[in-house]
Coordinates of C-alpha atoms in Angstrom, one line a residue:
M1 CA 142.7 167.0 15.4
D2 CA 139.0 167.8 15.1
L3 CA 136.8 166.6 12.2
F4 CA 137.1 169.8 10.2
E5 CA 140.8 169.9 10.5
K6 CA 141.0 166.2 9.5
F7 CA 138.8 166.9 6.4
S8 CA 141.0 169.9 5.4
K9 CA 144.1 167.8 5.8
D10 CA 142.6 164.9 3.8
M11 CA 141.8 167.4 1.0
G12 CA 145.5 167.5 0.6
P13 CA 147.0 169.8 -2.1
L14 CA 143.7 170.1 -4.1
G15 CA 143.7 173.7 -5.2
Q16 CA 145.6 175.2 -2.3
H17 CA 145.5 178.7 -3.7
S18 CA 145.6 181.8 -1.5
D19 CA 142.3 183.1 -3.0
M20 CA 140.1 180.1 -2.0
D21 CA 139.0 178.0 1.0
N22 CA 139.3 174.4 -0.2
T23 CA 136.3 173.0 1.7
N24 CA 134.0 175.8 0.7
Y25 CA 135.1 175.5 -2.9
Y26 CA 133.9 172.0 -3.1
M27 CA 131.1 171.9 -0.5
F28 CA 129.5 175.3 -0.7
P29 CA 130.1 176.7 -4.2
K30 CA 128.4 180.0 -5.2
L31 CA 126.5 180.2 -8.4
E32 CA 125.6 183.8 -9.1
G33 CA 123.5 185.8 -11.6
P34 CA 120.0 185.1 -13.0
I35 CA 119.0 181.4 -12.9
A36 CA 119.9 180.1 -16.3
P37 CA 121.9 177.3 -18.0
R38 CA 124.9 179.7 -17.9
M39 CA 125.7 181.5 -14.7
Q40 CA 128.7 183.0 -12.9
F41 CA 131.1 180.9 -10.8
R42 CA 134.1 182.7 -9.2
G43 CA 133.9 185.4 -11.8
K44 CA 133.6 183.2 -14.8
E45 CA 130.6 182.0 -16.9
V46 CA 129.9 178.3 -16.5
L47 CA 127.5 176.0 -18.2
T48 CA 125.6 174.5 -15.3
W49 CA 123.8 171.2 -15.0
S50 CA 123.0 171.3 -11.3
L51 CA 119.8 173.3 -11.1
N52 CA 116.5 171.9 -10.0
N53 CA 114.7 173.7 -12.8
Y54 CA 113.4 170.9 -15.0
L55 CA 110.8 172.9 -17.0
G56 CA 112.8 176.1 -17.1
L57 CA 110.2 178.0 -15.0
A58 CA 112.6 179.7 -12.6
N59 CA 112.8 182.8 -14.9
H60 CA 109.8 182.2 -17.0
P61 CA 108.3 185.7 -17.6
E62 CA 104.8 184.8 -16.5
V63 CA 106.2 183.2 -13.4
R64 CA 108.3 186.2 -12.5
E65 CA 105.3 188.4 -13.1
A66 CA 103.1 186.3 -10.8
D67 CA 105.7 186.2 -8.1
T68 CA 106.3 189.9 -8.3
K69 CA 102.6 190.8 -8.3
A70 CA 101.8 188.5 -5.4
T71 CA 104.6 189.9 -3.3
A72 CA 103.5 193.5 -4.1
D73 CA 99.8 192.7 -3.3
W74 CA 100.2 190.6 -0.2
G75 CA 103.8 190.9 1.1
L76 CA 105.7 188.0 2.6
A77 CA 103.9 188.0 6.0
Y78 CA 100.3 187.2 4.8
P79 CA 98.6 185.0 6.0
M80 CA 99.8 185.4 9.6
G81 CA 99.5 182.1 11.5
A82 CA 99.0 178.4 11.0
R83 CA 96.3 177.0 8.7
M84 CA 94.1 175.9 11.7
M85 CA 94.3 179.3 13.3
T86 CA 94.5 182.4 11.1
G87 CA 96.5 181.1 8.1
N88 CA 93.9 179.7 5.8
T89 CA 92.7 181.5 2.6
E90 CA 90.6 180.7 -0.5
H91 CA 93.8 180.8 -2.5
H92 CA 95.4 178.0 -0.4
E93 CA 92.3 175.9 -0.8
K94 CA 92.0 176.5 -4.6
F95 CA 95.6 175.6 -5.1
E96 CA 95.1 172.4 -3.1
N97 CA 92.0 171.5 -5.1
D98 CA 93.8 172.1 -8.4
L99 CA 96.8 170.0 -7.3
A100 CA 94.6 167.1 -6.2
A101 CA 92.8 167.1 -9.6
F102 CA 96.0 167.3 -11.5
V103 CA 97.5 164.2 -9.8
Q104 CA 94.1 162.4 -9.9
K105 CA 93.4 162.3 -6.2
E106 CA 90.4 163.4 -4.1
S107 CA 92.1 165.8 -1.8
C108 CA 95.4 167.6 -1.1
M109 CA 97.3 169.3 1.7
L110 CA 100.0 172.0 1.2
L111 CA 103.2 171.6 3.1
N112 CA 105.8 174.4 3.7
F113 CA 108.8 172.3 2.8
G114 CA 109.5 169.0 1.0
Y115 CA 112.1 167.5 3.3
Q116 CA 110.2 168.5 6.5
G117 CA 106.9 167.7 4.9
I118 CA 107.5 164.0 4.1
M119 CA 109.1 163.5 7.5
S120 CA 106.1 164.8 9.3
A121 CA 103.6 163.0 7.0
I122 CA 105.3 159.7 7.9
D123 CA 105.2 160.6 11.6
A124 CA 101.5 161.3 11.4
L125 CA 100.6 158.3 9.3
V126 CA 102.0 155.5 11.4
G127 CA 102.0 154.6 15.1
R128 CA 103.7 152.1 17.3
K129 CA 101.4 149.3 16.1
D130 CA 102.0 149.9 12.4
I131 CA 104.8 148.5 10.2
V132 CA 106.6 150.4 7.5
V133 CA 108.2 148.6 4.5
Y134 CA 110.5 150.8 2.4
D135 CA 112.9 150.7 -0.6
A136 CA 116.6 150.5 0.4
E137 CA 117.4 153.5 -1.8
C138 CA 114.8 155.9 -0.4
H139 CA 115.9 159.5 0.0
A140 CA 117.3 160.9 3.3
C141 CA 114.1 162.7 4.0
I142 CA 112.2 159.4 4.1
I143 CA 114.9 157.8 6.3
D144 CA 114.7 160.7 8.7
G145 CA 110.9 160.3 8.8
L146 CA 111.3 156.6 9.6
R147 CA 113.5 157.5 12.5
L148 CA 110.5 159.2 14.0
H149 CA 108.5 156.0 13.7
V150 CA 108.3 154.2 17.1
G151 CA 107.0 150.9 15.5
K152 CA 108.7 148.3 13.4
R153 CA 110.1 148.9 9.9
F154 CA 111.5 146.5 7.2
V155 CA 113.7 147.5 4.2
Y156 CA 113.5 145.7 0.9
L157 CA 116.2 145.6 -1.8
H158 CA 116.0 148.4 -4.3
N159 CA 113.1 147.8 -6.8
D160 CA 113.2 144.0 -6.0
M161 CA 109.7 142.8 -5.8
E162 CA 110.7 139.3 -4.5
S163 CA 112.5 141.1 -1.6
L164 CA 109.4 143.3 -1.0
E165 CA 107.1 140.3 -1.0
K166 CA 109.3 138.6 1.7
Q167 CA 109.2 141.7 3.8
L168 CA 105.5 142.0 3.4
V169 CA 105.1 138.5 4.7
R170 CA 107.0 139.5 7.8
A171 CA 105.1 142.7 8.1
E172 CA 101.7 141.0 7.7
K173 CA 102.5 138.5 10.4
M174 CA 103.5 141.3 12.8
A175 CA 100.5 143.4 11.9
K176 CA 98.2 140.5 12.9
E177 CA 100.0 140.5 16.3
T178 CA 99.9 144.2 16.9
G179 CA 96.6 145.0 15.3
G180 CA 98.3 147.7 13.2
G181 CA 98.5 148.4 9.5
I182 CA 101.2 148.3 6.8
L183 CA 102.6 151.3 4.9
V184 CA 104.9 150.7 1.9
I185 CA 107.1 153.7 0.9
T186 CA 109.1 154.1 -2.3
E187 CA 110.0 156.9 -4.8
G188 CA 108.6 157.6 -8.2
V189 CA 112.0 158.6 -9.5
F190 CA 115.2 158.0 -7.5
G191 CA 117.2 161.2 -7.5
M192 CA 120.7 159.7 -7.8
S193 CA 120.2 156.8 -10.3
G194 CA 117.3 158.3 -12.2
S195 CA 115.6 154.9 -12.2
M196 CA 111.9 154.8 -11.6
G197 CA 110.4 153.0 -8.7
N198 CA 108.7 149.8 -9.7
L199 CA 105.3 151.2 -8.8
K200 CA 103.5 148.8 -11.1
G201 CA 105.1 145.8 -9.3
V202 CA 104.3 147.3 -5.9
V203 CA 100.7 147.9 -6.8
E204 CA 100.4 144.4 -8.2
L205 CA 101.3 143.0 -4.7
K206 CA 98.1 144.7 -3.3
K207 CA 96.3 141.6 -4.7
K208 CA 98.1 139.5 -2.1
F209 CA 98.7 141.8 0.8
Q210 CA 96.8 144.6 2.7
F211 CA 98.9 147.8 2.7
R212 CA 98.8 151.4 1.7
L213 CA 101.4 152.9 -0.7
L214 CA 103.1 156.3 -0.2
I215 CA 105.4 157.5 -3.0
D216 CA 107.7 160.5 -3.0
D217 CA 107.6 161.7 -6.6
A218 CA 109.8 164.8 -6.2
H219 CA 111.6 164.2 -9.5
G220 CA 108.6 162.7 -11.4
F221 CA 106.0 165.4 -10.8
G222 CA 105.9 167.6 -13.9
T223 CA 108.4 165.5 -15.8
M224 CA 106.9 162.0 -16.0
G225 CA 103.5 160.8 -17.4
K226 CA 101.5 162.0 -20.4
T227 CA 100.2 165.1 -18.6
G228 CA 103.2 165.4 -16.2
A229 CA 101.1 164.0 -13.3
G230 CA 104.1 161.9 -12.3
T231 CA 105.5 158.4 -12.3
G232 CA 102.2 156.7 -11.3
E233 CA 100.6 158.1 -14.5
E234 CA 103.7 157.1 -16.5
Q235 CA 103.3 153.5 -15.3
G236 CA 99.5 153.5 -15.5
V237 CA 99.0 152.8 -11.8
Q238 CA 98.1 156.2 -10.3
D239 CA 94.9 154.8 -8.9
G240 CA 97.0 152.3 -6.9
V241 CA 99.1 155.1 -5.2
D242 CA 97.3 155.8 -2.0
L243 CA 99.3 158.9 -1.0
Y244 CA 101.2 161.0 -3.6
F245 CA 103.8 163.4 -2.3
S246 CA 105.9 165.9 -4.2
T247 CA 107.9 169.0 -3.7
F248 CA 107.6 172.3 -5.7
A249 CA 111.5 172.5 -5.6
K250 CA 112.1 170.5 -8.8
S251 CA 109.9 171.0 -11.8
M252 CA 108.3 174.1 -10.4
A253 CA 111.7 175.6 -9.3
S254 CA 110.1 177.0 -6.1
I255 CA 109.5 176.2 -2.4
G256 CA 106.9 174.1 -0.7
A257 CA 105.3 170.7 -1.2
F258 CA 102.0 168.8 -1.1
I259 CA 100.6 165.4 -0.3
A260 CA 97.4 164.1 -2.0
G261 CA 95.1 161.1 -1.5
D262 CA 91.7 160.1 -0.3
K263 CA 89.8 162.9 1.4
N264 CA 89.5 161.2 4.8
V265 CA 93.2 160.5 4.9
I266 CA 94.1 164.1 4.0
E267 CA 91.7 165.4 6.6
Y268 CA 93.4 163.3 9.2
L269 CA 96.8 164.6 8.1
K270 CA 95.6 168.2 8.3
Y271 CA 94.8 167.7 12.0
N272 CA 97.9 165.5 12.8
T273 CA 100.9 166.7 10.8
R274 CA 102.8 168.5 13.5
S275 CA 105.1 170.5 11.2
Q276 CA 102.0 172.2 9.7
I277 CA 99.8 172.5 12.8
F278 CA 102.6 174.3 14.7
A279 CA 104.0 176.3 11.8
K280 CA 103.0 179.4 9.9
S281 CA 101.0 178.9 6.7
L282 CA 102.7 178.9 3.3
P283 CA 103.1 182.6 2.4
M284 CA 100.8 184.0 -0.2
P285 CA 103.5 184.8 -2.8
L286 CA 104.5 181.2 -2.8
V287 CA 100.9 180.0 -3.1
L288 CA 100.0 182.3 -6.0
G289 CA 103.4 181.9 -7.6
N290 CA 103.1 178.1 -7.4
Q291 CA 99.6 178.3 -8.7
K292 CA 100.9 180.0 -11.8
R293 CA 103.6 177.4 -12.2
L294 CA 100.9 174.6 -12.0
D295 CA 98.8 176.5 -14.6
L296 CA 101.7 176.6 -16.9
L297 CA 102.5 173.0 -16.4
K298 CA 99.0 172.1 -17.4
S299 CA 98.7 174.6 -20.3
S300 CA 102.2 174.4 -21.8
P301 CA 103.1 170.8 -22.6
E302 CA 105.8 172.0 -24.8
L303 CA 107.9 172.7 -21.7
K304 CA 108.0 169.0 -20.9
D305 CA 108.5 168.2 -24.5
K306 CA 111.6 170.5 -24.7
L307 CA 112.9 169.0 -21.5
W308 CA 112.8 165.5 -23.0
T309 CA 114.4 166.7 -26.2
I310 CA 117.4 167.8 -24.1
V311 CA 117.3 164.7 -21.9
N312 CA 117.2 162.3 -24.9
A313 CA 120.0 164.1 -26.7
M314 CA 122.2 164.1 -23.6
Q315 CA 121.6 160.5 -22.7
K316 CA 121.9 159.1 -26.2
G317 CA 125.0 161.2 -26.8
L318 CA 126.7 160.0 -23.7
R319 CA 125.8 156.3 -24.4
D320 CA 127.0 156.7 -28.0
K321 CA 130.4 157.9 -26.7
G322 CA 130.6 154.8 -24.4
F323 CA 129.7 156.5 -21.1
N324 CA 128.0 154.5 -18.4
I325 CA 124.8 156.3 -17.3
G326 CA 123.3 153.4 -15.5
K327 CA 119.6 152.5 -15.8
T328 CA 118.1 156.0 -15.7
Q329 CA 114.6 156.3 -17.0
S330 CA 114.1 159.9 -16.2
P331 CA 115.8 163.3 -16.7
V332 CA 118.3 162.5 -13.9
T333 CA 121.5 161.6 -15.7
P334 CA 124.3 160.0 -13.8
V335 CA 127.7 159.6 -15.5
L336 CA 129.6 156.8 -13.8
L337 CA 133.4 156.7 -13.9
N338 CA 136.1 154.7 -12.1
G339 CA 138.2 156.5 -9.6
I340 CA 138.7 157.5 -5.9
W341 CA 137.2 160.6 -4.3
Q342 CA 140.5 162.6 -4.5
E343 CA 140.5 162.1 -8.3
A344 CA 136.9 163.2 -8.3
A345 CA 137.7 166.4 -6.5
N346 CA 140.5 167.2 -8.9
M347 CA 138.2 166.4 -11.8
I348 CA 135.5 168.8 -10.6
M349 CA 138.1 171.6 -10.1
D350 CA 139.3 171.0 -13.7
L351 CA 135.7 171.0 -15.0
R352 CA 134.9 174.3 -13.2
N353 CA 138.2 176.1 -13.6
N354 CA 139.3 175.1 -17.1
Y355 CA 136.3 173.8 -19.0
N356 CA 133.6 176.1 -17.5
I357 CA 131.3 173.2 -16.8
F358 CA 129.5 173.0 -13.5
C359 CA 127.8 169.7 -12.4
S360 CA 127.5 167.8 -9.1
M361 CA 130.1 165.3 -8.0
I362 CA 128.8 162.2 -6.0
V363 CA 131.2 159.9 -4.2
Y364 CA 131.2 157.2 -1.5
P365 CA 129.1 156.4 0.5
V366 CA 126.3 157.5 -1.9
V367 CA 128.0 155.4 -4.6
P368 CA 130.3 152.4 -4.0
K369 CA 134.0 153.0 -3.3
G370 CA 136.0 153.4 -6.5
V371 CA 133.1 155.0 -8.3
I372 CA 132.7 158.6 -9.3
M373 CA 129.3 159.9 -10.3
L374 CA 128.9 163.2 -12.2
R375 CA 125.2 164.0 -11.9
I376 CA 123.6 165.9 -14.8
I377 CA 120.2 167.6 -14.5
P378 CA 119.0 168.6 -18.0
T379 CA 116.3 171.3 -18.2
A380 CA 114.0 172.7 -20.8
A381 CA 116.1 175.9 -20.7
H382 CA 119.2 174.1 -22.0
S383 CA 120.0 173.9 -25.7
L384 CA 121.3 171.1 -28.0
E385 CA 124.5 173.1 -28.3
D386 CA 124.9 172.9 -24.5
V387 CA 124.6 169.2 -24.8
D388 CA 127.2 168.8 -27.5
Q389 CA 129.7 171.0 -25.6
T390 CA 129.3 169.0 -22.4
I391 CA 129.7 165.6 -24.1
S392 CA 132.8 166.8 -25.8
V393 CA 134.3 168.1 -22.5
F394 CA 133.4 164.8 -20.8
E395 CA 135.3 162.9 -23.4
E396 CA 138.4 165.0 -22.6
I397 CA 138.2 164.6 -18.8
K398 CA 137.6 160.8 -19.1
K399 CA 140.8 160.5 -21.1
K400 CA 142.6 162.5 -18.4
L401 CA 141.1 160.3 -15.7
D402 CA 142.1 157.1 -17.5
K403 CA 145.7 158.5 -17.9
G404 CA 145.9 159.2 -14.1
V405 CA 146.1 163.0 -14.7
Y406 CA 143.8 163.6 -11.7
Q407 CA 146.2 162.1 -9.3
S408 CA 148.4 165.1 -9.9
E409 CA 148.8 167.8 -7.3
E410 CA 148.8 170.6 -9.9
V411 CA 145.3 170.1 -11.5
G412 CA 144.2 173.5 -10.3
Q413 CA 146.8 175.0 -12.6
L414 CA 146.0 172.9 -15.7
A415 CA 145.1 174.9 -18.8

């Protein structure tokens, strides 16, 4: 029996209907229609909480107009070539300068993708003599970047400054032997728990140790801080962040990424980040479309205010009803329940089929065995009515879970 057959068998009787493929139903669902809080799923309208569209920019009229105009003016091919060859333009440079200023750094480099970008940046930043110290809950893109590192790396317990200090002692001793440097990597906002990285604590340790700090602020850029400049701004330590990375895929609802820092470091990265040196430049529609998104982020603070109105209502409402949402300090809202993954799969089917609620389900090994996480991503496009509806539905499914209903083989048929 191969792995796919085993997975299909393990799925058991969950929704074994003639009109669906079980694995695709759970793992590759199709949301259709215009990007909005309510979309189509398998022919029905569902209220969705799984879109990376924090500020509601995906279908903002000015964004759509900018995307359309840039595509009409430039097409998808321009510029043709890598930045170092024939792929550079004044628009790319302007966008980089504006991003750098927004996140309070000297310089900035555009990246074609977030996942690939952070991997390549780590690869370029550290060599075999260097030591990396990173948070245990760092995203998969950071872990994959660390796999490219031929030198030593140490992991510290999540947000535990005592653990970090112990690893820095080890790293400092090794750096003296190798003649290398130390890079600490953490996240601004952790995408599963919603907790902020303890940037303030990390920066404080610079008084005792010599290291540079790289943060991945994918979920913090545009959502955290007074101006939306991210988690470093939120904690008042943006100056202590040596390299600030974020993607355009979350608050900007687009494609691409950037890394910002001191000019000399960014210049080095421009000549050494292999995924950019040997890849076509970010296409012009994405550059100009993302420039419009950044302009709106700066000029329309009400977008972030609306986001937080929805976030606060959702999180307070869930807590008031007795739900465990962990220690989130950001829009990311995990709802933690007790149950095994088979129950989780049944619950998701019930939510989608019978309650018209679409959210992500997270199970082991991302969370401990016996825990089910329903991950909610509020956006500025949602309404308070959406929040009320969802909390009411969650109360019903929790009662079913507690009664053992989701151990049933007939959940797909429940009305």
